[in-house]
Amino acid sequence: MLERRDPALLPAREQARRIRAGALSAADLLRACLARVERHNAELNAVVTLNPAAEVEAAAVDASLGAGEDPGPLAGLVVGIKDVTETAGLRTTYGSPLFADHVPGEDALVVRRLREAGAVILGKTNTPEFAAGGNTWNEVFGVTRNPWNPALSAGGSTGGGAVALATGMISLAQGTDLGGSLRIPASFCGIAGLRPTPGLVPTVPAAYLWDDLQATGLMARDPEDVAFGLRAISGPDPASPVCAPEPRWAEPGAADLAGARWAWCGDVARIGIDGGVEAACREALASLRSAGARVDEVDLDLSWAWDAFLALRGHWFVSHFEAELHRVDAFGPNVSANLRSGLALTPAELGAAENARRRVREALLVLLERYDALLTPCMAIPPFPAKQNYPETVGGRPMETYVDWIAPTFLLSMPGLPVACVPAGLDAAGLPVGLQVVGPPRGEGQALAIGSAIGRARPVGPPPMVADD
């Protein structure tokens, strides 16, 4: 099998097991990942800055293991850090020409925890400017392309991390998710992503320290790897006032399909859905039902909360960029539009948005009293052309802003529940289609276990360019 030939394509937990057993060195895994960067990155543009100390970090892991020490649960795993997350001594541009030469003096908390767990930092992965966008491109590094079809979008905003995972450049991808940034690229690239409960991995440093809308998390090639990595970096920190309790982790592996009770809604945002995406999802549901799961179709309309999310997002941008408001026009179109939107908000609009957010959570909690999880398509459309900022229409409906088309993910960001995205199969064009799995409060492990069951029922395999290597 392909995985046996190249250790870079093994599941992260198997890579870690082999490194601990002495069957694979951290240095050899890093070399295998760098070989894949050399092979695919020029075309796909996933990794934008390599860590010059990566080889030293891998050698330190091997030396620690050789001395009988424990470098940590992620010993030797190769990790990509989203280029909006600070890395000490390693360029962090935020995808913005205004910060093209910025080198932070300290690691973000999540990077520090990854290092303390024994991970090796390969480098930084591409993102839209300040993660504002569902397609990964910026004026510093250009466009990131989909490994299933390089003419198409990889999604965003953690698009570079998703592409690097799908092609074996890294073991795990760190990222952030405000409106879908760990789920959209997972769907477009055929991998797994999880938006965890905000604060499960505290986001510090941050100008907006009380931010409970964005979440820091991971993507991986399968849901079990997401759980494996997330366990090592979760937990409160005194520097952050936004901290989630430890999740109720399910046992490693997939959920039992027999007797499972899941709700299904094909269009929570009421924007329509592409026929090929819907067909792939329906085929997945049929497979799950055949394996013994009960999947009931429910009518869940969250479109009424659309404007509330946009208000919360505008407030989020103003809170993060308060020190930069004197140069709103210096940012790219996505960031500047969000800042202007936020600056125009009234206190009454913000109050209404927060109350709408509460009602979304209440509606989902009522639903999750009857079901183990909610399943819904991650994206209403397949990947679109890579050089297009956002699709012009979805289901024939015009998209007025760059965030309208990601309503199926951003509406499910509002309630603060864990949401996984896992592949549900391929459409007629051979492109991956992702399903969102919304779990109960603190139910990260449950959402990922259900995602594993879906993945086993509907495996998609690697992109053709990887399968042909």
One Martini backbone bead per residue (centre of mass of N, CA, C, O) as a GRO file, in nm:
protein
  469
    1MET     BB    1   0.101   0.032   0.011
    2LEU     BB    2   0.142   0.366   0.025
    3GLU     BB    3   0.191   0.395   0.335
    4ARG     BB    4   0.437   0.192   0.340
    5ARG     BB    5   0.631   0.366   0.155
    6ASP     BB    6   0.529   0.638   0.316
    7PRO     BB    7   0.544   0.790   0.623
    8ALA     BB    8   0.390   1.065   0.556
    9LEU     BB    9   0.096   0.890   0.514
   10LEU     BB   10   0.054   0.824   0.783
   11PRO     BB   11  -0.084   0.822   1.054
   12ALA     BB   12  -0.001   1.002   1.323
   13ARG     BB   13  -0.024   0.774   1.538
   14GLU     BB   14   0.170   0.584   1.379
   15GLN     BB   15   0.412   0.760   1.372
   16ALA     BB   16   0.440   0.779   1.680
   17ARG     BB   17   0.472   0.479   1.737
   18ARG     BB   18   0.729   0.430   1.565
   19ILE     BB   19   0.910   0.630   1.708
   20ARG     BB   20   0.891   0.498   1.990
   21ALA     BB   21   0.986   0.205   1.872
   22GLY     BB   22   1.225   0.267   1.646
   23ALA     BB   23   1.103   0.243   1.334
   24LEU     BB   24   1.117   0.567   1.343
   25SER     BB   25   1.240   0.871   1.276
   26ALA     BB   26   1.213   1.204   1.297
   27ALA     BB   27   1.407   1.265   1.065
   28ASP     BB   28   1.272   1.081   0.851
   29LEU     BB   29   0.996   1.215   0.855
   30LEU     BB   30   1.087   1.494   0.774
   31ARG     BB   31   1.213   1.412   0.503
   32ALA     BB   32   0.947   1.306   0.382
   33CYS     BB   33   0.796   1.577   0.398
   34LEU     BB   34   1.002   1.748   0.235
   35ALA     BB   35   0.971   1.584  -0.025
   36ARG     BB   36   0.671   1.678  -0.063
   37VAL     BB   37   0.726   1.970  -0.086
   38GLU     BB   38   0.908   1.946  -0.336
   39ARG     BB   39   0.686   1.804  -0.518
   40HIS     BB   40   0.408   2.009  -0.454
   41ASN     BB   41   0.437   2.320  -0.368
   42ALA     BB   42   0.477   2.478  -0.634
   43GLU     BB   43   0.175   2.417  -0.726
   44LEU     BB   44   0.002   2.465  -0.438
   45ASN     BB   45   0.087   2.655  -0.198
   46ALA     BB   46   0.100   2.574   0.127
   47VAL     BB   47   0.397   2.642   0.199
   48VAL     BB   48   0.560   2.961   0.289
   49THR     BB   49   0.741   2.878   0.554
   50LEU     BB   50   1.032   2.754   0.660
   51ASN     BB   51   1.194   2.582   0.917
   52PRO     BB   52   1.534   2.594   0.988
   53ALA     BB   53   1.497   2.412   1.274
   54ALA     BB   54   1.371   2.128   1.215
   55GLU     BB   55   1.615   1.935   1.225
   56VAL     BB   56   1.689   1.998   1.517
   57GLU     BB   57   1.419   1.910   1.641
   58ALA     BB   58   1.430   1.615   1.546
   59ALA     BB   59   1.701   1.541   1.679
   60ALA     BB   60   1.603   1.594   1.971
   61VAL     BB   61   1.397   1.368   1.977
   62ASP     BB   62   1.593   1.133   1.923
   63ALA     BB   63   1.777   1.189   2.168
   64SER     BB   64   1.564   1.157   2.385
   65LEU     BB   65   1.488   0.865   2.320
   66GLY     BB   66   1.782   0.750   2.343
   67ALA     BB   67   1.782   0.844   2.664
   68GLY     BB   68   1.485   0.759   2.781
   69GLU     BB   69   1.294   0.981   2.712
   70ASP     BB   70   1.000   1.206   2.713
   71PRO     BB   71   0.889   1.427   2.462
   72GLY     BB   72   0.594   1.329   2.404
   73PRO     BB   73   0.298   1.246   2.235
   74LEU     BB   74   0.422   1.407   1.955
   75ALA     BB   75   0.678   1.269   1.882
   76GLY     BB   76   0.792   1.385   1.560
   77LEU     BB   77   0.573   1.540   1.457
   78VAL     BB   78   0.451   1.714   1.172
   79VAL     BB   79   0.388   2.071   1.174
   80GLY     BB   80   0.151   2.314   1.075
   81ILE     BB   81   0.136   2.673   1.076
   82LYS     BB   82  -0.059   2.920   1.071
   83ASP     BB   83  -0.011   3.256   0.932
   84VAL     BB   84  -0.165   3.372   1.224
   85THR     BB   85   0.046   3.222   1.405
   86GLU     BB   86   0.274   3.252   1.637
   87THR     BB   87   0.642   3.242   1.579
   88ALA     BB   88   0.939   3.219   1.706
   89GLY     BB   89   1.161   3.346   1.466
   90LEU     BB   90   0.909   3.317   1.260
   91ARG     BB   91   0.750   3.412   1.009
   92THR     BB   92   0.449   3.632   1.040
   93THR     BB   93   0.208   3.775   0.810
   94TYR     BB   94  -0.112   3.726   0.787
   95GLY     BB   95  -0.127   3.774   0.469
   96SER     BB   96   0.018   4.068   0.486
   97PRO     BB   97   0.192   4.334   0.360
   98LEU     BB   98   0.216   4.482   0.646
   99PHE     BB   99   0.365   4.179   0.752
  100ALA     BB  100   0.594   4.046   0.566
  101ASP     BB  101   0.844   4.089   0.809
  102HIS     BB  102   0.727   3.942   1.050
  103VAL     BB  103   0.880   3.864   1.381
  104PRO     BB  104   0.826   3.701   1.645
  105GLY     BB  105   0.913   3.661   2.000
  106GLU     BB  106   0.668   3.451   2.033
  107ASP     BB  107   0.472   3.199   2.108
  108ALA     BB  108   0.200   3.062   2.085
  109LEU     BB  109   0.039   2.850   2.282
  110VAL     BB  110  -0.004   2.620   2.074
  111VAL     BB  111   0.294   2.601   1.994
  112ARG     BB  112   0.409   2.541   2.269
  113ARG     BB  113   0.248   2.277   2.309
  114LEU     BB  114   0.357   2.127   2.067
  115ARG     BB  115   0.651   2.132   2.156
  116GLU     BB  116   0.606   1.998   2.439
  117ALA     BB  117   0.488   1.730   2.279
  118GLY     BB  118   0.723   1.696   2.030
  119ALA     BB  119   0.690   1.868   1.796
  120VAL     BB  120   0.755   1.954   1.454
  121ILE     BB  121   0.824   2.248   1.281
  122LEU     BB  122   0.798   2.310   0.947
  123GLY     BB  123   0.585   2.565   0.926
  124LYS     BB  124   0.399   2.778   0.719
  125THR     BB  125   0.063   2.833   0.627
  126ASN     BB  126  -0.169   2.931   0.423
  127THR     BB  127  -0.363   3.249   0.404
  128PRO     BB  128  -0.561   3.477   0.436
  129GLU     BB  129  -0.602   3.777   0.531
  130PHE     BB  130  -0.657   3.730   0.849
  131ALA     BB  131  -0.859   3.487   0.772
  132ALA     BB  132  -1.035   3.641   0.536
  133GLY     BB  133  -1.170   3.355   0.407
  134GLY     BB  134  -1.273   3.071   0.184
  135ASN     BB  135  -1.008   3.153   0.026
  136THR     BB  136  -0.662   3.088  -0.049
  137TRP     BB  137  -0.530   3.421  -0.048
  138ASN     BB  138  -0.258   3.658  -0.123
  139GLU     BB  139  -0.016   3.924  -0.166
  140VAL     BB  140   0.236   3.756  -0.069
  141PHE     BB  141   0.182   3.430  -0.189
  142GLY     BB  142  -0.099   3.369  -0.297
  143VAL     BB  143  -0.228   3.074  -0.428
  144THR     BB  144  -0.413   2.800  -0.320
  145ARG     BB  145  -0.435   2.458  -0.418
  146ASN     BB  146  -0.602   2.181  -0.517
  147PRO     BB  147  -0.514   1.839  -0.507
  148TRP     BB  148  -0.759   1.737  -0.695
  149ASN     BB  149  -0.754   2.043  -0.841
  150PRO     BB  150  -0.549   2.310  -0.919
  151ALA     BB  151  -0.786   2.502  -1.037
  152LEU     BB  152  -0.889   2.494  -0.743
  153SER     BB  153  -1.007   2.538  -0.441
  154ALA     BB  154  -0.908   2.480  -0.089
  155GLY     BB  155  -1.004   2.686   0.079
  156GLY     BB  156  -1.097   2.837   0.406
  157SER     BB  157  -0.830   2.961   0.585
  158THR     BB  158  -0.679   2.659   0.616
  159GLY     BB  159  -0.560   2.572   0.329
  160GLY     BB  160  -0.259   2.499   0.358
  161GLY     BB  161  -0.299   2.272   0.568
  162ALA     BB  162  -0.483   2.086   0.400
  163VAL     BB  163  -0.286   2.038   0.163
  164ALA     BB  164  -0.047   1.929   0.329
  165LEU     BB  165  -0.199   1.683   0.431
  166ALA     BB  166  -0.304   1.550   0.161
  167THR     BB  167   0.028   1.534   0.066
  168GLY     BB  168   0.233   1.479   0.325
  169MET     BB  169   0.386   1.736   0.462
  170ILE     BB  170   0.211   1.659   0.721
  171SER     BB  171   0.048   1.544   1.018
  172LEU     BB  172  -0.045   1.834   1.124
  173ALA     BB  173  -0.293   2.107   1.153
  174GLN     BB  174  -0.298   2.427   1.236
  175GLY     BB  175  -0.584   2.636   1.347
  176THR     BB  176  -0.869   2.840   1.264
  177ASP     BB  177  -1.227   2.924   1.373
  178LEU     BB  178  -1.499   3.129   1.289
  179GLY     BB  179  -1.673   3.039   0.995
  180GLY     BB  180  -1.487   2.756   0.882
  181SER     BB  181  -1.154   2.719   0.866
  182LEU     BB  182  -1.157   2.389   0.951
  183ARG     BB  183  -1.388   2.291   0.728
  184ILE     BB  184  -1.373   2.387   0.438
  185PRO     BB  185  -1.091   2.259   0.360
  186ALA     BB  186  -1.169   1.975   0.441
  187SER     BB  187  -1.388   1.940   0.228
  188PHE     BB  188  -1.213   2.015  -0.035
  189CYS     BB  189  -0.958   1.795   0.060
  190GLY     BB  190  -1.039   1.521   0.220
  191ILE     BB  191  -1.054   1.579   0.532
  192ALA     BB  192  -1.009   1.660   0.880
  193GLY     BB  193  -1.210   1.871   1.101
  194LEU     BB  194  -1.212   2.092   1.405
  195ARG     BB  195  -1.440   2.274   1.590
  196PRO     BB  196  -1.401   2.368   1.890
  197THR     BB  197  -1.437   2.474   2.180
  198PRO     BB  198  -1.402   2.764   2.294
  199GLY     BB  199  -1.094   2.732   2.485
  200LEU     BB  200  -0.968   2.453   2.470
  201VAL     BB  201  -0.767   2.632   2.296
  202PRO     BB  202  -0.618   2.889   2.374
  203THR     BB  203  -0.605   3.233   2.241
  204VAL     BB  204  -0.265   3.305   2.274
  205PRO     BB  205  -0.222   3.583   2.176
  206ALA     BB  206  -0.467   3.867   2.206
  207ALA     BB  207  -0.644   4.150   2.164
  208TYR     BB  208  -0.908   3.964   2.194
  209LEU     BB  209  -0.935   3.803   2.489
  210TRP     BB  210  -1.274   3.758   2.489
  211ASP     BB  211  -1.284   3.544   2.267
  212ASP     BB  212  -1.587   3.327   2.174
  213LEU     BB  213  -1.585   3.266   1.845
  214GLN     BB  214  -1.313   3.167   1.818
  215ALA     BB  215  -1.107   2.879   1.722
  216THR     BB  216  -0.862   2.649   1.820
  217GLY     BB  217  -0.702   2.390   1.606
  218LEU     BB  218  -0.742   2.090   1.399
  219MET     BB  219  -0.601   1.892   1.139
  220ALA     BB  220  -0.648   1.580   0.947
  221ARG     BB  221  -0.674   1.272   0.781
  222ASP     BB  222  -0.831   1.196   1.052
  223PRO     BB  223  -1.022   1.201   1.336
  224GLU     BB  224  -0.823   1.045   1.526
  225ASP     BB  225  -0.593   1.250   1.489
  226VAL     BB  226  -0.733   1.490   1.608
  227ALA     BB  227  -0.766   1.370   1.890
  228PHE     BB  228  -0.469   1.309   1.943
  229GLY     BB  229  -0.373   1.608   1.923
  230LEU     BB  230  -0.579   1.757   2.114
  231ARG     BB  231  -0.504   1.626   2.384
  232ALA     BB  232  -0.209   1.771   2.393
  233ILE     BB  233  -0.345   2.098   2.379
  234SER     BB  234  -0.542   2.100   2.604
  235GLY     BB  235  -0.648   2.361   2.812
  236PRO     BB  236  -0.597   2.579   3.040
  237ASP     BB  237  -0.500   2.935   3.093
  238PRO     BB  238  -0.414   3.218   3.267
  239ALA     BB  239  -0.410   3.415   3.007
  240SER     BB  240  -0.712   3.304   2.973
  241PRO     BB  241  -1.067   3.371   3.005
  242VAL     BB  242  -1.108   3.148   2.768
  243CYS     BB  243  -1.224   2.839   2.900
  244ALA     BB  244  -1.257   2.504   2.859
  245PRO     BB  245  -1.347   2.220   2.941
  246GLU     BB  246  -1.288   1.916   2.941
  247PRO     BB  247  -1.353   1.677   2.738
  248ARG     BB  248  -1.561   1.407   2.638
  249TRP     BB  249  -1.396   1.146   2.559
  250ALA     BB  250  -1.384   0.915   2.346
  251GLU     BB  251  -1.298   0.640   2.242
  252PRO     BB  252  -1.100   0.516   2.039
  253GLY     BB  253  -1.251   0.552   1.736
  254ALA     BB  254  -1.554   0.438   1.631
  255ALA     BB  255  -1.867   0.450   1.606
  256ASP     BB  256  -2.165   0.289   1.644
  257LEU     BB  257  -2.403   0.234   1.410
  258ALA     BB  258  -2.559   0.060   1.580
  259GLY     BB  259  -2.814   0.269   1.716
  260ALA     BB  260  -2.783   0.524   1.594
  261ARG     BB  261  -2.878   0.887   1.638
  262TRP     BB  262  -2.947   1.102   1.366
  263ALA     BB  263  -2.948   1.413   1.227
  264TRP     BB  264  -3.083   1.569   0.917
  265CYS     BB  265  -2.966   1.860   0.721
  266GLY     BB  266  -2.933   2.010   0.397
  267ASP     BB  267  -3.025   2.339   0.484
  268VAL     BB  268  -2.967   2.566   0.727
  269ALA     BB  269  -2.936   2.842   0.532
  270ARG     BB  270  -3.108   2.864   0.268
  271ILE     BB  271  -2.911   2.845  -0.025
  272GLY     BB  272  -2.880   2.576  -0.117
  273ILE     BB  273  -2.776   2.294  -0.344
  274ASP     BB  274  -2.577   2.103  -0.498
  275GLY     BB  275  -2.639   1.816  -0.666
  276GLY     BB  276  -2.367   1.664  -0.612
  277VAL     BB  277  -2.356   1.707  -0.309
  278GLU     BB  278  -2.628   1.581  -0.238
  279ALA     BB  279  -2.573   1.300  -0.357
  280ALA     BB  280  -2.331   1.228  -0.174
  281CYS     BB  281  -2.487   1.255   0.092
  282ARG     BB  282  -2.710   1.046   0.033
  283GLU     BB  283  -2.517   0.808   0.002
  284ALA     BB  284  -2.410   0.823   0.289
  285LEU     BB  285  -2.678   0.777   0.434
  286ALA     BB  286  -2.730   0.499   0.313
  287SER     BB  287  -2.481   0.363   0.434
  288LEU     BB  288  -2.553   0.415   0.733
  289ARG     BB  289  -2.825   0.270   0.732
  290SER     BB  290  -2.717  -0.008   0.639
  291ALA     BB  291  -2.532  -0.018   0.917
  292GLY     BB  292  -2.774   0.090   1.147
  293ALA     BB  293  -2.845   0.376   1.126
  294ARG     BB  294  -3.029   0.652   1.244
  295VAL     BB  295  -3.165   0.888   0.999
  296ASP     BB  296  -3.317   1.194   1.043
  297GLU     BB  297  -3.518   1.423   0.901
  298VAL     BB  298  -3.484   1.775   0.946
  299ASP     BB  299  -3.615   2.108   1.026
  300LEU     BB  300  -3.345   2.343   1.001
  301ASP     BB  301  -3.368   2.697   1.048
  302LEU     BB  302  -3.089   2.951   1.050
  303SER     BB  303  -3.123   3.210   0.865
  304TRP     BB  304  -3.211   3.427   1.085
  305ALA     BB  305  -2.883   3.445   1.188
  306TRP     BB  306  -2.709   3.582   0.974
  307ASP     BB  307  -2.684   3.886   1.068
  308ALA     BB  308  -2.569   3.818   1.344
  309PHE     BB  309  -2.298   3.713   1.254
  310LEU     BB  310  -2.201   3.966   1.101
  311ALA     BB  311  -2.197   4.137   1.356
  312LEU     BB  312  -1.997   3.968   1.520
  313ARG     BB  313  -1.770   3.988   1.311
  314GLY     BB  314  -1.737   4.293   1.315
  315HIS     BB  315  -1.666   4.309   1.615
  316TRP     BB  316  -1.420   4.125   1.600
  317PHE     BB  317  -1.247   4.304   1.416
  318VAL     BB  318  -1.243   4.560   1.588
  319SER     BB  319  -1.117   4.426   1.838
  320HIS     BB  320  -0.851   4.329   1.691
  321PHE     BB  321  -0.811   4.634   1.521
  322GLU     BB  322  -0.804   4.893   1.701
  323ALA     BB  323  -0.494   4.980   1.637
  324GLU     BB  324  -0.576   4.991   1.297
  325LEU     BB  325  -0.811   5.206   1.221
  326HIS     BB  326  -0.631   5.427   1.068
  327ARG     BB  327  -0.593   5.174   0.823
  328VAL     BB  328  -0.830   5.038   0.667
  329ASP     BB  329  -0.743   5.080   0.353
  330ALA     BB  330  -0.472   4.891   0.371
  331PHE     BB  331  -0.640   4.664   0.340
  332GLY     BB  332  -0.804   4.432   0.221
  333PRO     BB  333  -1.127   4.375   0.124
  334ASN     BB  334  -1.215   4.184   0.356
  335VAL     BB  335  -1.113   4.337   0.603
  336SER     BB  336  -1.228   4.621   0.546
  337ALA     BB  337  -1.527   4.535   0.534
  338ASN     BB  338  -1.543   4.436   0.828
  339LEU     BB  339  -1.463   4.701   0.965
  340ARG     BB  340  -1.693   4.876   0.854
  341SER     BB  341  -1.919   4.704   0.966
  342GLY     BB  342  -1.838   4.730   1.265
  343LEU     BB  343  -1.843   5.048   1.284
  344ALA     BB  344  -2.170   5.057   1.211
  345LEU     BB  345  -2.255   4.956   1.471
  346THR     BB  346  -2.488   4.902   1.721
  347PRO     BB  347  -2.575   4.815   2.033
  348ALA     BB  348  -2.845   4.687   1.947
  349GLU     BB  349  -2.727   4.492   1.736
  350LEU     BB  350  -2.544   4.338   1.930
  351GLY     BB  351  -2.761   4.244   2.123
  352ALA     BB  352  -2.925   4.085   1.911
  353ALA     BB  353  -2.696   3.892   1.828
  354GLU     BB  354  -2.655   3.756   2.104
  355ASN     BB  355  -2.948   3.650   2.122
  356ALA     BB  356  -2.937   3.479   1.867
  357ARG     BB  357  -2.715   3.294   1.962
  358ARG     BB  358  -2.875   3.172   2.191
  359ARG     BB  359  -3.106   3.050   2.014
  360VAL     BB  360  -2.931   2.856   1.856
  361ARG     BB  361  -2.839   2.688   2.095
  362GLU     BB  362  -3.117   2.604   2.198
  363ALA     BB  363  -3.205   2.453   1.941
  364LEU     BB  364  -2.973   2.242   1.948
  365LEU     BB  365  -3.021   2.124   2.229
  366VAL     BB  366  -3.295   2.010   2.167
  367LEU     BB  367  -3.204   1.821   1.940
  368LEU     BB  368  -2.971   1.675   2.127
  369GLU     BB  369  -3.182   1.521   2.307
  370ARG     BB  370  -3.263   1.315   2.053
  371TYR     BB  371  -2.960   1.327   1.948
  372ASP     BB  372  -2.620   1.266   1.895
  373ALA     BB  373  -2.642   1.429   1.614
  374LEU     BB  374  -2.562   1.660   1.353
  375LEU     BB  375  -2.617   1.650   1.002
  376THR     BB  376  -2.434   1.840   0.745
  377PRO     BB  377  -2.333   2.015   0.508
  378CYS     BB  378  -2.062   2.204   0.464
  379MET     BB  379  -2.102   2.245   0.154
  380ALA     BB  380  -2.305   2.360  -0.123
  381ILE     BB  381  -2.035   2.332  -0.288
  382PRO     BB  382  -1.793   2.297  -0.489
  383PRO     BB  383  -1.511   2.369  -0.599
  384PHE     BB  384  -1.368   2.659  -0.717
  385PRO     BB  385  -1.193   2.880  -0.856
  386ALA     BB  386  -0.891   2.984  -0.727
  387LYS     BB  387  -0.911   3.304  -0.836
  388GLN     BB  388  -1.168   3.319  -0.670
  389ASN     BB  389  -1.293   3.461  -0.397
  390TYR     BB  390  -1.601   3.387  -0.473
  391PRO     BB  391  -1.899   3.275  -0.529
  392GLU     BB  392  -2.170   3.408  -0.700
  393THR     BB  393  -2.335   3.133  -0.666
  394VAL     BB  394  -2.610   2.946  -0.496
  395GLY     BB  395  -2.857   2.788  -0.631
  396GLY     BB  396  -2.899   3.082  -0.794
  397ARG     BB  397  -2.791   3.257  -0.560
  398PRO     BB  398  -2.672   3.545  -0.480
  399MET     BB  399  -2.356   3.667  -0.364
  400GLU     BB  400  -2.276   3.959  -0.181
  401THR     BB  401  -2.048   3.816  -0.016
  402TYR     BB  402  -1.766   3.632   0.098
  403VAL     BB  403  -1.966   3.483   0.332
  404ASP     BB  404  -2.237   3.367   0.229
  405TRP     BB  405  -2.141   3.070   0.128
  406ILE     BB  406  -2.061   2.998   0.453
  407ALA     BB  407  -2.326   2.960   0.623
  408PRO     BB  408  -2.315   2.648   0.701
  409THR     BB  409  -2.080   2.725   0.909
  410PHE     BB  410  -2.133   2.999   1.063
  411LEU     BB  411  -2.399   2.914   1.207
  412LEU     BB  412  -2.228   2.676   1.367
  413SER     BB  413  -2.048   2.880   1.537
  414MET     BB  414  -2.240   3.028   1.743
  415PRO     BB  415  -2.300   2.800   1.988
  416GLY     BB  416  -2.018   2.649   2.082
  417LEU     BB  417  -1.997   2.382   1.937
  418PRO     BB  418  -1.886   2.096   1.824
  419VAL     BB  419  -1.734   2.073   1.481
  420ALA     BB  420  -1.716   1.847   1.231
  421CYS     BB  421  -1.521   1.741   0.936
  422VAL     BB  422  -1.602   1.492   0.687
  423PRO     BB  423  -1.584   1.266   0.462
  424ALA     BB  424  -1.861   1.141   0.225
  425GLY     BB  425  -1.717   1.158  -0.054
  426LEU     BB  426  -1.777   1.168  -0.404
  427ASP     BB  427  -1.834   1.319  -0.679
  428ALA     BB  428  -1.871   1.305  -1.021
  429ALA     BB  429  -1.578   1.470  -1.038
  430GLY     BB  430  -1.395   1.363  -0.786
  431LEU     BB  431  -1.486   1.533  -0.537
  432PRO     BB  432  -1.495   1.624  -0.226
  433VAL     BB  433  -1.729   1.567   0.051
  434GLY     BB  434  -1.859   1.729   0.335
  435LEU     BB  435  -1.941   1.663   0.678
  436GLN     BB  436  -2.119   1.773   0.943
  437VAL     BB  437  -2.060   1.738   1.309
  438VAL     BB  438  -2.278   1.796   1.573
  439GLY     BB  439  -2.220   1.827   1.903
  440PRO     BB  440  -2.224   1.835   2.217
  441PRO     BB  441  -2.133   1.953   2.491
  442ARG     BB  442  -1.807   1.854   2.506
  443GLY     BB  443  -1.824   1.659   2.218
  444GLU     BB  444  -1.560   1.597   2.055
  445GLY     BB  445  -1.533   1.287   2.067
  446GLN     BB  446  -1.811   1.223   1.944
  447ALA     BB  447  -1.778   1.368   1.672
  448LEU     BB  448  -1.520   1.203   1.587
  449ALA     BB  449  -1.642   0.918   1.605
  450ILE     BB  450  -1.856   0.969   1.393
  451GLY     BB  451  -1.657   1.049   1.171
  452SER     BB  452  -1.517   0.772   1.159
  453ALA     BB  453  -1.765   0.611   1.070
  454ILE     BB  454  -1.803   0.763   0.805
  455GLY     BB  455  -1.519   0.711   0.686
  456ARG     BB  456  -1.550   0.396   0.677
  457ALA     BB  457  -1.808   0.404   0.490
  458ARG     BB  458  -1.654   0.669   0.313
  459PRO     BB  459  -1.394   0.637   0.149
  460VAL     BB  460  -1.153   0.850  -0.047
  461GLY     BB  461  -0.871   0.893  -0.020
  462PRO     BB  462  -0.638   1.019  -0.204
  463PRO     BB  463  -0.521   1.214  -0.414
  464PRO     BB  464  -0.415   1.154  -0.729
  465MET     BB  465  -0.122   1.279  -0.693
  466VAL     BB  466  -0.060   1.074  -0.459
  467ALA     BB  467  -0.138   0.797  -0.585
  468ASP     BB  468   0.090   0.847  -0.826
  469ASP     BB  469   0.371   0.841  -0.660
   0.00000   0.00000   0.00000
